[in-house]
Structure formats: C-alpha cells, structure tokens
Coordinates of C-alpha atoms (C1' of nucleotides) and ligand atoms in Angstrom, one line a residue:
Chain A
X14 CA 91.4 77.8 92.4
X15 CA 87.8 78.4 91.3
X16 CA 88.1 81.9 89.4
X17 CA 84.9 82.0 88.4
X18 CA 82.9 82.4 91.4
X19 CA 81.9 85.8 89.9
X20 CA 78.1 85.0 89.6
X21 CA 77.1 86.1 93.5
X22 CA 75.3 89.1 94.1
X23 CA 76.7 91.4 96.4
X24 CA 73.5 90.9 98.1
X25 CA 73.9 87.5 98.8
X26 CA 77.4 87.7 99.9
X27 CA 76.5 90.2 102.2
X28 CA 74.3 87.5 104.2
X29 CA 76.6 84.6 103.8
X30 CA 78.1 85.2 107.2
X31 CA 75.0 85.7 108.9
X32 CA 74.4 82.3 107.6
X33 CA 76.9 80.6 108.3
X34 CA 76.4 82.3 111.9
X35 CA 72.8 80.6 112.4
X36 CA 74.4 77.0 111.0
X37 CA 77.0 77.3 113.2
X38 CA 74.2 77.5 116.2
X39 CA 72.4 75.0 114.9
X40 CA 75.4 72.8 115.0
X41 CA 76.3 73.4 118.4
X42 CA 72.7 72.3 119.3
X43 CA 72.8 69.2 117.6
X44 CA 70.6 69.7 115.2
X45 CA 70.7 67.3 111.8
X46 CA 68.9 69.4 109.3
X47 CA 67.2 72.7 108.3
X48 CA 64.6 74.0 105.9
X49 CA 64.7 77.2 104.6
X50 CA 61.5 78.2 106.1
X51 CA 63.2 77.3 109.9
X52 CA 65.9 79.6 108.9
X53 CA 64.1 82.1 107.8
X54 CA 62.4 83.0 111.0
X55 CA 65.9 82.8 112.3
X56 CA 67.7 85.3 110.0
X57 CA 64.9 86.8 109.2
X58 CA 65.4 87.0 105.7
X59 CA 62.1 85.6 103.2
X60 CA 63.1 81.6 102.9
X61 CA 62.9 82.1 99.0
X62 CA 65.8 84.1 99.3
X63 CA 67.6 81.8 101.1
X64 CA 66.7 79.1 98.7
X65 CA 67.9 81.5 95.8
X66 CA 71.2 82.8 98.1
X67 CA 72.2 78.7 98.6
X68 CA 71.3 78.0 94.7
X69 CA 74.2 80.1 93.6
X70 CA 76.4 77.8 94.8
X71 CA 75.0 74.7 93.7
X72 CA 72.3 72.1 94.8
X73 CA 73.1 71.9 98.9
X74 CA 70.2 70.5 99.7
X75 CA 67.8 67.9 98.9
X76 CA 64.3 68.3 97.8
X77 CA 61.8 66.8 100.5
X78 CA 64.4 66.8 103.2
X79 CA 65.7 70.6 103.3
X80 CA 70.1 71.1 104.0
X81 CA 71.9 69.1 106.4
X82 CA 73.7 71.3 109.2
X83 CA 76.9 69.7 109.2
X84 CA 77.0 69.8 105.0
X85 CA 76.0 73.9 105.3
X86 CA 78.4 74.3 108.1
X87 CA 80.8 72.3 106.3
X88 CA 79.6 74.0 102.6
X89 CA 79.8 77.6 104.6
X90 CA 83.4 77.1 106.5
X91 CA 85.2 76.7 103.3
X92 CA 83.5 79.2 101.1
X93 CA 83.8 81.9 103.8
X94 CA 87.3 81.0 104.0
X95 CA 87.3 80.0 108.0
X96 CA 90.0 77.5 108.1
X97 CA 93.0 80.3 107.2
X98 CA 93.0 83.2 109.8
X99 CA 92.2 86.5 108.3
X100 CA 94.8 89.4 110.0
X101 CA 93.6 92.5 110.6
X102 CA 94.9 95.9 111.9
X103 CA 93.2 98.1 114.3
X104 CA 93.8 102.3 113.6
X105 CA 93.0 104.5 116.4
X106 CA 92.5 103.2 119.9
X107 CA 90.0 105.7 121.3
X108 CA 86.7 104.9 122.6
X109 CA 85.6 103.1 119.7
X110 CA 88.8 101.4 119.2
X111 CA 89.4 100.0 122.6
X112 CA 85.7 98.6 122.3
X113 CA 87.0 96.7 119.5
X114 CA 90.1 95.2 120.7
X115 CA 88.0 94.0 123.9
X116 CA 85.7 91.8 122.0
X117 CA 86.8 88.4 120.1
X118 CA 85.9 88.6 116.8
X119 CA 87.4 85.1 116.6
X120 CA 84.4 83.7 118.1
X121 CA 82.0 83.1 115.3
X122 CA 84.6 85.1 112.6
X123 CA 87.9 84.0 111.9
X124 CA 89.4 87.2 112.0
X125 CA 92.0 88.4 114.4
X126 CA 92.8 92.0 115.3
X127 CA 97.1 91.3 115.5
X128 CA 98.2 95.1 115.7
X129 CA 96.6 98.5 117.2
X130 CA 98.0 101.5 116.3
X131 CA 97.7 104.8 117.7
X132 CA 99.9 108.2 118.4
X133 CA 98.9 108.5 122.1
X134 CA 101.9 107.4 124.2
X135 CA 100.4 106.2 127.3
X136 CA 98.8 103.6 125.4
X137 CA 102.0 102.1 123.1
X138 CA 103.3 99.3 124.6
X139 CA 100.5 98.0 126.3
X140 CA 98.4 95.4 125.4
X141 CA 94.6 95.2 125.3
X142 CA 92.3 92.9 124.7
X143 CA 95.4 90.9 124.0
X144 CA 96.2 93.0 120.9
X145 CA 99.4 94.6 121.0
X146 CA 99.6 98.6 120.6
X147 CA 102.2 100.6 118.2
X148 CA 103.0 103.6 117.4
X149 CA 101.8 104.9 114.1
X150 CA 105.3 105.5 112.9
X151 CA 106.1 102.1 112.7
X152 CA 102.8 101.4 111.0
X153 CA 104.8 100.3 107.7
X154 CA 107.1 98.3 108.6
X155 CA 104.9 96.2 111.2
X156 CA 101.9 96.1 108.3
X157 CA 103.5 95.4 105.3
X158 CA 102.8 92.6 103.5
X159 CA 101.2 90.4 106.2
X160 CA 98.0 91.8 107.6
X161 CA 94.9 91.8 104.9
X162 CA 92.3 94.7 106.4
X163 CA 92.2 97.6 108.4
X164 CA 89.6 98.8 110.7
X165 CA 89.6 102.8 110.6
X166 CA 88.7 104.1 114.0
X167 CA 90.7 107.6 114.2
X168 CA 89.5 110.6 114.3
X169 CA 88.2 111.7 110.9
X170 CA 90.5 114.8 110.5
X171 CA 93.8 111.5 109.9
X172 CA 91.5 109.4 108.1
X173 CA 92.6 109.9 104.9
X174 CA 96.4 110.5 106.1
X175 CA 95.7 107.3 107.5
X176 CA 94.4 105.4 104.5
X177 CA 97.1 106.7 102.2
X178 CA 100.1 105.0 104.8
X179 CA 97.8 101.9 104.9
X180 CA 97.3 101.4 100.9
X181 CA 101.5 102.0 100.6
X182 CA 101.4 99.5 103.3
X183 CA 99.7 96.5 101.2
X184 CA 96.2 96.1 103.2
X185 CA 93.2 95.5 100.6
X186 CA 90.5 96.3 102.4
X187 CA 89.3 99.3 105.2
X188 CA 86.6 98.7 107.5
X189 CA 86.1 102.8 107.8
X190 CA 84.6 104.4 110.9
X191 CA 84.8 107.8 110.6
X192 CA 82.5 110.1 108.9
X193 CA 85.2 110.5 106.4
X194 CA 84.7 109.3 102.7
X195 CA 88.1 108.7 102.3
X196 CA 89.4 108.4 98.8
X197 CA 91.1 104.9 97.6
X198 CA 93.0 103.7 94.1
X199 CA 90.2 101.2 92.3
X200 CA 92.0 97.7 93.9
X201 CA 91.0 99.2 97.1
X202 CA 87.9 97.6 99.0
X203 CA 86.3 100.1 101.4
X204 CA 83.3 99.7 103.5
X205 CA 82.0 102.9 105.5
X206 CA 79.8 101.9 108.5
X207 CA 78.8 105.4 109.9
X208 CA 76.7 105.1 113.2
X209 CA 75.5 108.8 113.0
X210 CA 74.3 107.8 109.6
X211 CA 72.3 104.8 111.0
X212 CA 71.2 106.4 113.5
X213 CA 69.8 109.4 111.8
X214 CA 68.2 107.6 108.8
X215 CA 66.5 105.2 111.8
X216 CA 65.1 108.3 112.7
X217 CA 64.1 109.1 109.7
X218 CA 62.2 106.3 108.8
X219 CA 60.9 106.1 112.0
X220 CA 58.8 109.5 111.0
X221 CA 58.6 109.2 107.1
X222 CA 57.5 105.8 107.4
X223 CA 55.1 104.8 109.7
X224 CA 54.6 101.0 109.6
X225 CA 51.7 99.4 109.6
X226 CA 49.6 98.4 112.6
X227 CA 49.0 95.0 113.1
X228 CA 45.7 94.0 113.3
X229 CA 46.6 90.1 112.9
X230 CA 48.3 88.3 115.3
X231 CA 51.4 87.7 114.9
X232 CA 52.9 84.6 114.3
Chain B
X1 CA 51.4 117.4 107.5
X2 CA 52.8 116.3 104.1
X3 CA 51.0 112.7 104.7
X4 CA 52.1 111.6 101.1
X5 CA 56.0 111.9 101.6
X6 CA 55.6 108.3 101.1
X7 CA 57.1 108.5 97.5
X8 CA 61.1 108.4 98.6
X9 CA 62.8 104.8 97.5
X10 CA 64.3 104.0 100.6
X11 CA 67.3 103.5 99.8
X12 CA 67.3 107.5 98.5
X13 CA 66.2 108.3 102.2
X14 CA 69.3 106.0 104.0
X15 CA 71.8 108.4 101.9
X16 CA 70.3 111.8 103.1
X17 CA 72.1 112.0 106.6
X18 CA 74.9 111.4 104.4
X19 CA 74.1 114.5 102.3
X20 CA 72.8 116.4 104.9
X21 CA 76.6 116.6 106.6
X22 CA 78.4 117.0 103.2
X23 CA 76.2 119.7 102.9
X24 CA 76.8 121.1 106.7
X25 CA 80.6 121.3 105.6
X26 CA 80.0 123.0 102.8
X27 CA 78.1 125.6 104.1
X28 CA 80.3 125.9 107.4
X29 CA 83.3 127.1 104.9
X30 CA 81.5 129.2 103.4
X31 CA 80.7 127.5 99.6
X32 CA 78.1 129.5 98.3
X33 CA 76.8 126.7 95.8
X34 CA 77.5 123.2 94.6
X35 CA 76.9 120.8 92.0
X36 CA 75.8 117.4 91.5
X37 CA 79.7 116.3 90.3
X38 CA 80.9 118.3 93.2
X39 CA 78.9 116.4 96.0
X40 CA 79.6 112.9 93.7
X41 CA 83.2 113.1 94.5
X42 CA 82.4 114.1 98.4
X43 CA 80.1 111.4 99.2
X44 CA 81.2 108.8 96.7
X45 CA 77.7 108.9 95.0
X46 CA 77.2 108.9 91.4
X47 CA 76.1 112.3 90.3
X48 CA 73.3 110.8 88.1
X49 CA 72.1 108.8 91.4
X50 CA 72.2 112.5 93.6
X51 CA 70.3 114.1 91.3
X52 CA 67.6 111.6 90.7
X53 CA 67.5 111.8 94.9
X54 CA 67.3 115.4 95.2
X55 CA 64.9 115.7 92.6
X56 CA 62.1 113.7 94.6
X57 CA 61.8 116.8 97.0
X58 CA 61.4 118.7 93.8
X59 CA 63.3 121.0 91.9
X60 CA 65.9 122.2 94.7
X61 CA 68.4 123.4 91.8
X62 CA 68.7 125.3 89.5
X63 CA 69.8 124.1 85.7
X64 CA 73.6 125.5 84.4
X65 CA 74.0 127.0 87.8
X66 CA 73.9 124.0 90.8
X67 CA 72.3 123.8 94.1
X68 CA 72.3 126.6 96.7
X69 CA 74.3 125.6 99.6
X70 CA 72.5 127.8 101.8
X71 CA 69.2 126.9 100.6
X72 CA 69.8 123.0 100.5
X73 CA 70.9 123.3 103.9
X74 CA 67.7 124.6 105.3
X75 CA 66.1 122.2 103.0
X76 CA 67.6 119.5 104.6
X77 CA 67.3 120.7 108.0
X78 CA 63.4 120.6 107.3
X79 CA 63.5 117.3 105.5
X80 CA 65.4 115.5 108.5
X81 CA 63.4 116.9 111.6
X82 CA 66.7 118.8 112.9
X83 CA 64.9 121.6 114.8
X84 CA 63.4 119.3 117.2
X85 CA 65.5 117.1 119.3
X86 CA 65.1 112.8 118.7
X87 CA 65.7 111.3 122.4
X88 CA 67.0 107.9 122.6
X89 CA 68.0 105.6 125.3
X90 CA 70.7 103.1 125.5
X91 CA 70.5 99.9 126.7
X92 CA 73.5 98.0 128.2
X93 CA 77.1 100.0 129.0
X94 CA 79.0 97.8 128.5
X95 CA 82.5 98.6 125.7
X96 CA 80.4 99.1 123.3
X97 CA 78.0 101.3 125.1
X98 CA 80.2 103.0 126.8
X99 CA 82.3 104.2 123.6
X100 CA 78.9 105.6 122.2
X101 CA 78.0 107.6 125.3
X102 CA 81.3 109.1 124.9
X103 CA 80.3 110.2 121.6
X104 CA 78.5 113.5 120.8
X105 CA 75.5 112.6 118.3
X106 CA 74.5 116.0 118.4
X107 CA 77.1 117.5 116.7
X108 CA 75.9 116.7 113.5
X109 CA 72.8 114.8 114.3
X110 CA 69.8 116.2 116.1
X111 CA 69.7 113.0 118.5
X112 CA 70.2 112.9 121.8
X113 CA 70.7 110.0 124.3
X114 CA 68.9 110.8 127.0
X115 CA 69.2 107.3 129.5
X116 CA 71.4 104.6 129.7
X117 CA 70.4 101.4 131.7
X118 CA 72.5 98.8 132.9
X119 CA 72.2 95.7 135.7
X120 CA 75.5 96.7 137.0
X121 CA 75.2 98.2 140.5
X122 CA 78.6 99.9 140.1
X123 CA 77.6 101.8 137.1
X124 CA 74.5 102.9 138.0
X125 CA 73.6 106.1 139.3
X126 CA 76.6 107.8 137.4
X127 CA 77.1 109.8 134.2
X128 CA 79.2 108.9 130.9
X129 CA 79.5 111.2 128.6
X130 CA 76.8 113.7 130.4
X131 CA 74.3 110.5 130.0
X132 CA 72.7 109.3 133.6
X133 CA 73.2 105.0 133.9
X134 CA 70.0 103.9 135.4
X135 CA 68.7 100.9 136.5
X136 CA 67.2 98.3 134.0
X137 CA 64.3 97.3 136.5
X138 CA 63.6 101.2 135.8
X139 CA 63.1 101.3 132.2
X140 CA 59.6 101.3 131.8
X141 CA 58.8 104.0 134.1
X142 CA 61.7 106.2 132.4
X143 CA 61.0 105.4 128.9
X144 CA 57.4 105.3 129.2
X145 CA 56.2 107.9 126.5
X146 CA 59.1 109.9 125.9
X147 CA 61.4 108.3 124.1
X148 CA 61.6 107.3 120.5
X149 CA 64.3 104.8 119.9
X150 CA 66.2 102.6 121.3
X151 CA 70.4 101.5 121.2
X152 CA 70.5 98.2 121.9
X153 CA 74.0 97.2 123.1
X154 CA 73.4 93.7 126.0
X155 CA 75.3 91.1 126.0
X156 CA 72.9 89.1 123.0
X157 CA 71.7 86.4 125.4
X158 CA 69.1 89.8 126.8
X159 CA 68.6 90.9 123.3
X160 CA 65.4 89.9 122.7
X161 CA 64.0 90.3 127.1
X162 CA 65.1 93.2 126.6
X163 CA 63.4 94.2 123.3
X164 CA 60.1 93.4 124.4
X165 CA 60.4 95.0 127.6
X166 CA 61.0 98.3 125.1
X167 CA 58.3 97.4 123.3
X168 CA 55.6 97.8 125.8
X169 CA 57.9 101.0 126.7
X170 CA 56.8 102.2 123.7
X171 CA 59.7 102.3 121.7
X172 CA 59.3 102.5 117.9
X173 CA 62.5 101.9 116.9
X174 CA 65.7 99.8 117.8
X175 CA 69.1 100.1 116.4
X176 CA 70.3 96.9 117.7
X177 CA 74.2 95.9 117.6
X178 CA 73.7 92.7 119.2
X179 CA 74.3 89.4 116.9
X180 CA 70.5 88.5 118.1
X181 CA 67.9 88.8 115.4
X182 CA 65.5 90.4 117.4
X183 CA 61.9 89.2 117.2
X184 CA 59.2 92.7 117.3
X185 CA 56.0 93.3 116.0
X186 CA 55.1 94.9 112.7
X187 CA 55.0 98.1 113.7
X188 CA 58.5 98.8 114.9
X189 CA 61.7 99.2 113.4
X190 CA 65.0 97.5 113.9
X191 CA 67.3 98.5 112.0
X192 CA 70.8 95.5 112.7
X193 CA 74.3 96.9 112.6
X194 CA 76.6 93.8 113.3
X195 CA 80.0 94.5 113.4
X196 CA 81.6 90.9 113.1
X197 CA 79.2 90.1 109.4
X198 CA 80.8 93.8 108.3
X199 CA 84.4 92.2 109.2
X200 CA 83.5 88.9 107.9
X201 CA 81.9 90.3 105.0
X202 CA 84.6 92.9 104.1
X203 CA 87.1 89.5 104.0
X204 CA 84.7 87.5 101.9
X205 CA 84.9 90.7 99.5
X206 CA 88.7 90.9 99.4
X207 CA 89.3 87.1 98.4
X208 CA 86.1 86.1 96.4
X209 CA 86.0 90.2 94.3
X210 CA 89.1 91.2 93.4
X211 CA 89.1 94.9 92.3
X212 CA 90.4 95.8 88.5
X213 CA 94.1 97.0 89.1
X214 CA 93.7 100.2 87.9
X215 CA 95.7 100.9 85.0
X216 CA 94.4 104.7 84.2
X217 CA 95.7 107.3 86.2
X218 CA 92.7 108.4 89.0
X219 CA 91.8 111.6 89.0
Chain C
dG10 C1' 73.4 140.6 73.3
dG11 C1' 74.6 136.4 71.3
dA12 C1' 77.7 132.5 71.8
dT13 C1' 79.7 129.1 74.9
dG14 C1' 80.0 126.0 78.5
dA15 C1' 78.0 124.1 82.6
dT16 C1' 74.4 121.8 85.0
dT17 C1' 69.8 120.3 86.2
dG18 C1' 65.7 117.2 86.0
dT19 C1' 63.9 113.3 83.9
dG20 C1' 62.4 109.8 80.5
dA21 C1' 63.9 105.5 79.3
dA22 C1' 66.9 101.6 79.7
dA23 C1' 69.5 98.7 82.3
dA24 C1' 70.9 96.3 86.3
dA25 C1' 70.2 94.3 90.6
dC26 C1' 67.5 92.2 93.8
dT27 C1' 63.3 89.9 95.8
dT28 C1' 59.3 87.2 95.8
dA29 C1' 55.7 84.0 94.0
dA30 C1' 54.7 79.7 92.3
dC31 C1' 55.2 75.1 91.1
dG32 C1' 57.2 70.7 89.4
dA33 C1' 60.1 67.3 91.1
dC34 C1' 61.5 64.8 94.7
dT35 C1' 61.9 62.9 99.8
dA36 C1' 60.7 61.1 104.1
dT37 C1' 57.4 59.1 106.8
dC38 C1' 53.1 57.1 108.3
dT39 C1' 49.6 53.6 108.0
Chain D
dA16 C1' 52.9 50.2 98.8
dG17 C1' 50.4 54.1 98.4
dA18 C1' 49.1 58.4 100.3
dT19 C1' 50.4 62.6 102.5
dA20 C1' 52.9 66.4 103.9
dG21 C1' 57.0 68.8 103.4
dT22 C1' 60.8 70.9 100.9
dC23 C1' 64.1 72.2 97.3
dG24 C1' 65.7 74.5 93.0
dT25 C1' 64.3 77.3 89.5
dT26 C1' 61.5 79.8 86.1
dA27 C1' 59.3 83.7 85.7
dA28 C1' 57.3 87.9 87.3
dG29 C1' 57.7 91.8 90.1
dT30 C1' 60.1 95.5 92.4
dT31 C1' 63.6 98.6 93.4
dT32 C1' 67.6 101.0 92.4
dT33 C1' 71.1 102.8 89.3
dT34 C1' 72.8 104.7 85.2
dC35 C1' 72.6 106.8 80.6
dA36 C1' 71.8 110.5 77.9
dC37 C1' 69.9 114.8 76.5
dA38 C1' 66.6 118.8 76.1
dA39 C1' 66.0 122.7 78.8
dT40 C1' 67.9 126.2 81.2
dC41 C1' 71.2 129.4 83.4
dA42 C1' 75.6 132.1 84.1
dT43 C1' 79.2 134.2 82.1
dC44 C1' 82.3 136.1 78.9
dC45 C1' 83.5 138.9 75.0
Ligands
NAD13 N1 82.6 106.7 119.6 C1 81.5 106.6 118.9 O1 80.5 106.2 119.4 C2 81.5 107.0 117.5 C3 80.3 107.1 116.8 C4 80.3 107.5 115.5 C5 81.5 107.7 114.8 N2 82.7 107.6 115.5 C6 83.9 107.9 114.7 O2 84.9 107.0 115.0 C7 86.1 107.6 115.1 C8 86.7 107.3 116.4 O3 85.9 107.7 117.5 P1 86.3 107.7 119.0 O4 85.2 108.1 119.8 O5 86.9 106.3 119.3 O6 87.4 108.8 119.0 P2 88.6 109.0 120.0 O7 89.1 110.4 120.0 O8 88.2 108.4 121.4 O9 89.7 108.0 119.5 C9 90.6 108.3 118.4 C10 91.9 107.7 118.7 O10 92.8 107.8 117.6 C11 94.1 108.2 118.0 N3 94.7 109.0 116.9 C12 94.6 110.3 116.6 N4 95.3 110.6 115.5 C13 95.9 109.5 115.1 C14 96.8 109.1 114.1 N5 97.2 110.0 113.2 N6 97.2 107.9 114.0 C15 96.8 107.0 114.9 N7 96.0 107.2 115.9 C16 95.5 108.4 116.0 C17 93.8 109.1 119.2 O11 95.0 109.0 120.1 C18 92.7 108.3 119.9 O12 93.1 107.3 120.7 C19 85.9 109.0 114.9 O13 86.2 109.3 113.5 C20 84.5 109.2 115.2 O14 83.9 110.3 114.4 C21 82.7 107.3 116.8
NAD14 N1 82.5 95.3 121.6 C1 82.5 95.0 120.3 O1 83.4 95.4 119.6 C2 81.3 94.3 119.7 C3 81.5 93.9 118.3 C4 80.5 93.2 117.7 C5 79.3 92.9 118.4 N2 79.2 93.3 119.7 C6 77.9 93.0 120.4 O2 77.5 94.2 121.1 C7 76.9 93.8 122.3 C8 77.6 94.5 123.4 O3 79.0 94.2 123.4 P1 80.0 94.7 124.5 O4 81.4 94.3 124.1 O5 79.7 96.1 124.8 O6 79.6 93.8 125.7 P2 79.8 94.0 127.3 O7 79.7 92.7 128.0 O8 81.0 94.8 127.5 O9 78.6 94.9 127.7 C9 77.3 94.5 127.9 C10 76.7 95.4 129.0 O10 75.3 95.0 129.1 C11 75.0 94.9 130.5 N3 73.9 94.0 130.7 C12 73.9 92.7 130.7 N4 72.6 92.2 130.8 C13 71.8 93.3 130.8 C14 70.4 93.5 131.0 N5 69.6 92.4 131.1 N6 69.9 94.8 131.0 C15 70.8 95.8 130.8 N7 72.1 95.7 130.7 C16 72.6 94.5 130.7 C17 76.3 94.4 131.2 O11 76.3 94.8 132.5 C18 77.3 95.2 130.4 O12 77.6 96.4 130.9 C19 77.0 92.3 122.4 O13 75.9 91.7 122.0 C20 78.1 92.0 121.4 O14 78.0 90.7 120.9 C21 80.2 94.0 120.3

DNA sequence: GGATGATTGTGAAAAACTTAACGACTATCT
DNA sequence: AGATAGTCGTTAAGTTTTTCACAATCATCC
C-alpha cells in the first residue's frame, strides 16, 4: 500500500510499541487526550522526542489541545499492524523457552507463539502455555510458508544449525537468545537480545559511570 | 583510580561484554592473535567501528600485525572489573525468574546472584539454581550494603513498590524486565529489557523495512 | 635486506539521533 | 471578546555514533 514509509528512524520505530503500549492504558482508563509532556513522564522518553517520533507520521495532534487517545490508539493499531495476527515460532523449550510460552504476548502485542520446537522427547506432544510442542524434524514442513518470526532460545552450540533450517523454512525475522552471532543472507532480520550482555554492561556502567547526585528534589 | 575513564561513548562501552567473550573464545582455542576484520565477522561489528572502540583504551594493537589475544584478554578482564565478583539479587521467581536462576552468569560474566525474593510461601526458603528464595519482607535487611544491582522480574503491578524499596536498600542499579517504567532517582540506573516491544518491534521491522534481496553471492 | 601485503589508529566526513526554542494555534476562563 | 495558559509541529542547533580512507607501521617472504 504505502511503499514509502521509509523516512522513520530506526530509533523511532523502536519506541512505537512502547507507545502504543502507554495509549493503550490510557484508553482503558478513559482518558480523552494527551500531551506530549504527560507522556513523557510516562515513557520516559524527552516530550520533544515524542513530538518529533509522532511528526513522522503526520500532524496527529492539534496545537493547543495535545493527541486524542482514541485517534493515537486508533493512528498506532494500524501502523503497528495490530488488526492481522503476527505468527511466531518458538526454538528450544528450555528454561528460557518454557518462560516464554507461559506468558501471553497477545496481551498488549498481537503476536502469537503457534509452534515450539524442541529435540527433547518428553516434552513433544505436550502443550504448554497453550502452544503446541514439535519435534525439530518436522520443523520444515510445520513452518513453511505460514509463520513470520522465530524466537531462538536453544542452546548456542544449534543456533546457527538452527537458523540455517529456519531461513530454508521462509521466516523473516529471528528474535535471537543465545550468545551466538549467528550468520543470516541480507533479507534476513535479526535481533540479538543477550541478557549476559545487559547485564554486564549494567555493571559496567554502574562503575564507569557514576551518576550524578541529586541535590534538587526531584520532581 | 583512573577517575577520567569518563571519555568512552556509551554506546562503545554497551558492546564490550560483547568483545570481551569473542575474545574469551578466541583465546580458549588457542588463537594467538586477531584482527579487527577477524572479530568484524564474529561479532557482527564493522571493523572500522572496533577499532575506533579499542582505540579509546589506547593503542592495544599493533599496526600490520593485529591484536594480541592474550594480551586483549587481560586487558579486558581489567577493563570490565572481572577479578572481583558483582553480586546481584533477584526480585520475583516467578517463569521468568526462575529461568534466570537456572542460568550460570558466571560462566562468562563475573556476576553473581546472590538472593532471590519472592511473596510465595511455597518457594521460599529453597534453592534454584544454587540461589536461596527469601522472603520479600526480608529484603532490606539482606540487601542492605552488599549488593549492587538489582533483576527485577514482579509481576509489573509491584514494579515500582518494589523499586523503591531497593532503593533505600541501596541498590544502584536495576535491570528491570517488567513492562513498568520504573520511576528512581537520578542517581541510579535502570537499564529496561522488555521482551514484548523486542517481539513487537522485530514485526514492525519485518513489514514496514524490507531487507535488499541479496543478489551478490555472501561471503 | 628490500619489496610486498596486511593491519592499525585516527583525522575528517557523514549519518543518525536528540534537544532547544518558538511561532502558530486551541481551549478555557472571566 | 479578549486575555491567559497550554500545546503542537518544526526549524535549527547540538550531540553522538558510524564510516571512510589513508599514512604509518609491522611481519614475512624471497
Ligand atoms: N536461561 C537464561 O536465563 C539465559 C540467560 C542468558 C542466555 N541464555 C541463552 O538462551 C538459550 C537457552 O537457554 P536455556 O537456559 O533455556 O537453556 P536450556 O538448556 O534450558 O534449553 C535449551 C532447550 O533447547 C533444546 N534443544 C537443544 N538442541 C536443540 C535443537 N537442535 N533443536 C531444538 N531444540 C533443541 C533442549 O532440549 C532444551 O530444551 C541458551 O543459548 C542460553 O545461552 C539463557
Ligand atoms: N514470562 C515472560 O516471558 C515475560 C515476557 C515479557 C515480560 N515479562 C514480564 O516479566 C515479569 C515477570 O513475568 P513472569 O512471567 O515471570 O511472571 P510470574 O507471575 O510468573 O512471576 C512473578 C513472580 O513475582 C512474585 N511476586 C509477586 N509480587 C511480588 C512482590 N511484591 N515481591 C516479590 N515477589 C513478588 C510472584 O510470586 C511470582 O513468583 C512480568 O512483569 C512480566 O510482564 C515476562
């Protein structure tokens, strides 16, 4: 439909779902309208960055007033694609895995975790969380074509095995958990989120950069 | 010590726990040295962008030759604190929790989790993962002093009771995995890892970015 | 021992992102 | 109706991060 929606930073589209998270609250509580500066505490992201984030997609509010909730939640729903279900698979249900599969990600996301796969036979066949588990053999057949992302949660030795079986397979994008950097051709989308790696550079900072004091009060 | 080690872009210091492990694996099979292009296609990091990174430590290589594996390593080691252990406590085991107290962060990590808490009697008082599960009303007097950071994984509607409670603990920083933007003051860090804006995010990505079809042949 | 090829460290440019500031406009109150 | 306080969208400035490109240097081979 609109092929030239190419102008958004990364960095914007990074925070439209936390957006569209906070109008969806709002919503629910009934409120009418928002200023930029309401929803920056919120998010906490600087209000001129919302204002500029918003911009790129055209004038959504009104000067004086601030954005209406049901517009943004309106706006939001359609941009972030909420009204088709987004399928997902689920790779390795291990302690990470199964934490995943118990949570609804359907919530506030529409996303749905349809398959888990895994090599372990005490857990094929069962269902948890709702979400059905299959043996990695039949990954393939059960994945091709109809499911959009993967979320990598194997150990990081199969990760790239892994990966290669679910590019033949048609996905488009990995949500990758291991400490792997697993290699993918160029139409591939992959986004590592490595929890030592947070929690190591947390540390980091924590010692390299002292924050300030407050001496004010905060707000 | 080194009070001016304030010069490091932050986003150079979030990629050196990444480094530091490539470099672990090096150096565990026995690679004497490396280069920039080496470590590029490791990590997934422009070469240009690693050496621009390394060189803000100095000169830690050597020109026509490389780095030193055995020398960046120790560097590294240095640089990231990992003689001395970081203890940490978790907060709320729960699936999320529980999968992370299963999880070594020592192996490649110099952090330790040291507590969990909880409110459910049936939990506390054992061990996961080698980690004693005490009681929330307890966190004060356990945390008090002694520990540096904080995993925050409640149930969101005790995000922020619970932040403030570590807070006065004296906590200095939080890696929270709750949807909640936490509210702290200025002089602790919270650092937000939310799972469902990665899904969601990952989606928006796949429809709104599509990725050149790659018509070379990758190397 | 000189030629060759590899690789660093960095100055300079480019790109990406954030923030400040303000004109234009709105709602609301008296 | 006019004054007031609030708010957006955007221009421009500032900041941070990435990338290019190359002189300086080193290892190695013949
Ligand atoms: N648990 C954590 O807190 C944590 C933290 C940081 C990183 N990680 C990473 O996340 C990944 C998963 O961690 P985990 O703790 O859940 O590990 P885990 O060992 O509990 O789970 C791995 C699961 O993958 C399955 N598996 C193994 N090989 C497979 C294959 N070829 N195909 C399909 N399934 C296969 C196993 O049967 C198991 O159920 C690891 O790479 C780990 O390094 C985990
Ligand atoms: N599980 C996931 O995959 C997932 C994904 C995205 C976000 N999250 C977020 O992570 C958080 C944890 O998720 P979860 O699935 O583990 O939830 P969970 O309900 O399984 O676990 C929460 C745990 O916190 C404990 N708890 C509740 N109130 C507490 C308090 N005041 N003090 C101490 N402990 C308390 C509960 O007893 C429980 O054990 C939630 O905020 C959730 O939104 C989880």
């Amino acid at each position: 439909m609109d092929i030239e929606q190419h102008k958004i930073p990364q960095a914007t589209a990074k925070r439209l779902p936390l957006y569209y998270r906070f109008i969806n609250n709002l919503h629910s509580q009934g409120k009418q309208r928002v200023s930029s500066k309401e929803l920056s505490e919120a998010v906490k992201v600087d209000s001129a960055t919302i204002r500029r984030d918003f911009s790129y997609f055209g004038a959504l509010g009104k000067k004086g007033y601030g954005y209406n909730v049901e517009y943004l939640l309106s706006f939001f729903r359609k941009t972030l694609d909420q009204d088709e279900i987004t399928k997902v698979a689920l790779i390795g249900v291990g302690n990470l895995g199964t934490a995943f599969l118990h949570y609804n990600f359907m919530k506030n996301n529409n996303t749905k975790i349809e398959y888990a796969f895994d090599t372990n036979a005490e857990k094929i066949g069962t269902e948890i969380g709702g979400v059905p588990v299959k043996h990695i053999d039949d990954l393939e057949d059960i994945v091709k074509g109809d499911i959009t992302a993967a979320i990598l949660t194997v150990p990081s030795s199969a990760a790239q095995g892994i990966t290669d079986r679910l590019v033949k397979s048609g996905v488009s994008g990995i949500l990758n958990f291991t400490p792997a950097r697993i290699t993918v051709p160029d139409h591939i989308r992959v986004h590592h989120i490595d929890l030592s790696i947070e929690l190591q550079a947390l540390v980091y900072f924590l010692k390299h950069y002292p924050l300030e004091e407050n001496t004010e009060q905060e707000e």
